[in-house]
Amino acid sequence: MKSSLRTRSARALAAGALSAALLTAAAATAFAADPVEPNPVAPNPANSTSAQLPDHMAAKPNQPNLKPAVTAASITIRANRTDVKSGQSVTLTGQIKGLKAGDRLDLQRYDGRKWVTVKTVTVKRGSSYTYAVVTPKLTGMGKEKLRVVHAKTMSPTVTITVK
């Protein structure tokens, strides 16, 4: 009997703690929610005017227009081949989000100490925003690190092995 009472007490305590946690989370969410007025249920347009709506639901002409959320820019990169012979070039392609057609992209090469711009291309408009750039001939033996940059947005680094 003693163990069943202990079990029931533990279950009740766990249920109470869970209920308190859920209520606290709901209250915090409601408190942190944007104080924007709730969306009213769509009134029947045949017999409804803004004069019939309560004050908090009526259209307010002096409200500022809300701007759409700005998406972070991103650049992808893909090489048509990662192993080349000395003197050959590589075509790099990718897609851009958050930039517009005509924006300038810099192809950069890591020289062991810093990134150096070797070529500049512009974003083209197709089915999606894309770019394509052919590297200058790669003559150094070893690994070449390349990336595409626009302002503070950069693609991941792609490594090309030159033999």
Coordinates of C-alpha atoms in Angstrom, one line a residue, residues 5-117:
L5 CA 0.6 5.8 -2.4
R6 CA 4.1 6.9 -3.2
T7 CA 3.6 6.2 -6.9
R8 CA 0.4 8.1 -7.0
S9 CA 2.0 11.1 -5.2
A10 CA 4.9 11.1 -7.6
R11 CA 2.5 11.0 -10.6
A12 CA 0.4 13.8 -9.2
L13 CA 3.5 15.9 -8.5
A14 CA 4.8 15.3 -12.1
A15 CA 1.4 16.2 -13.6
G16 CA 1.3 19.4 -11.5
A17 CA 4.8 20.4 -12.5
L18 CA 4.1 19.7 -16.2
S19 CA 0.8 21.7 -16.0
A20 CA 2.7 24.6 -14.4
A21 CA 5.4 24.5 -17.0
L22 CA 2.8 24.5 -19.8
L23 CA 0.9 27.5 -18.3
T24 CA 4.2 29.4 -17.8
A25 CA 5.2 28.8 -21.4
A26 CA 1.8 29.9 -22.7
A27 CA 1.8 33.0 -20.6
A28 CA 5.4 33.9 -21.7
T29 CA 4.4 33.4 -25.4
A30 CA 1.3 35.6 -25.0
F31 CA 3.3 38.2 -23.2
A32 CA 6.1 38.2 -25.7
A33 CA 3.8 38.3 -28.7
D34 CA 3.7 41.4 -30.9
P35 CA 1.0 43.8 -29.7
V36 CA -0.5 43.8 -33.1
E37 CA -4.3 43.7 -33.1
P38 CA -5.8 40.2 -33.7
N39 CA -7.1 39.4 -37.1
P40 CA -10.9 39.7 -36.9
V41 CA -13.1 37.1 -38.5
A42 CA -13.9 38.3 -42.0
P43 CA -17.3 40.1 -41.8
N44 CA -20.0 39.7 -44.4
P45 CA -19.2 42.5 -47.0
A46 CA -22.9 42.8 -47.9
N47 CA -23.9 44.3 -44.6
S48 CA -20.7 45.4 -43.0
T49 CA -18.9 48.8 -42.8
S50 CA -16.0 50.0 -40.7
A51 CA -18.5 52.0 -38.7
Q52 CA -20.1 48.8 -37.5
L53 CA -16.8 47.3 -36.4
P54 CA -15.5 47.9 -32.9
D55 CA -12.8 50.6 -32.7
H56 CA -9.9 48.2 -32.3
M57 CA -11.0 46.4 -35.5
A58 CA -11.7 49.4 -37.7
A59 CA -9.1 50.4 -40.4
K60 CA -6.6 53.0 -39.2
P61 CA -5.3 55.1 -42.0
N62 CA -2.3 56.4 -40.0
Q63 CA -0.7 53.0 -39.4
P64 CA 2.7 52.7 -40.9
N65 CA 3.1 50.2 -43.7
L66 CA 4.8 47.0 -42.6
K67 CA 7.9 46.1 -44.6
P68 CA 8.4 42.5 -45.6
A69 CA 11.1 40.5 -43.8
V70 CA 14.5 40.8 -45.4
T71 CA 16.1 37.5 -46.2
A72 CA 19.7 37.0 -45.7
A73 CA 21.8 36.8 -48.8
S74 CA 23.5 33.5 -49.7
I75 CA 25.7 32.3 -52.5
T76 CA 26.3 28.7 -53.5
I77 CA 29.2 27.4 -55.5
R78 CA 29.9 24.3 -57.6
A79 CA 32.9 23.5 -59.8
N80 CA 32.5 21.5 -63.0
R81 CA 35.7 19.5 -61.9
T82 CA 37.9 19.5 -58.9
D83 CA 41.1 17.9 -60.5
V84 CA 42.7 19.7 -63.4
K85 CA 46.1 19.7 -65.2
S86 CA 48.3 22.8 -65.0
G87 CA 47.1 25.4 -67.5
Q88 CA 43.5 24.4 -67.5
S89 CA 40.6 26.4 -66.2
V90 CA 37.5 25.5 -64.2
T91 CA 33.9 26.7 -64.6
L92 CA 32.2 27.7 -61.3
T93 CA 28.4 28.0 -61.1
G94 CA 26.0 28.8 -58.4
Q95 CA 22.8 30.4 -57.2
I96 CA 22.3 33.6 -55.3
K97 CA 19.5 34.5 -52.8
G98 CA 18.9 37.9 -51.5
L99 CA 20.8 39.7 -54.4
K100 CA 19.4 41.1 -57.6
A101 CA 20.3 40.9 -61.3
G102 CA 23.2 43.0 -62.1
D103 CA 24.9 42.8 -58.7
R104 CA 28.7 42.3 -58.9
L105 CA 30.3 39.1 -57.8
D106 CA 34.0 38.7 -57.2
L107 CA 35.8 35.4 -57.8
Q108 CA 38.6 35.2 -55.2
R109 CA 41.6 32.9 -54.8
Y110 CA 43.4 32.3 -51.5
D111 CA 47.2 33.0 -52.1
G112 CA 48.3 31.6 -48.7
R113 CA 48.0 34.8 -46.8
K114 CA 44.9 36.6 -48.1
W115 CA 42.0 36.4 -50.5
V116 CA 42.7 38.1 -53.9
T117 CA 40.1 39.0 -56.5

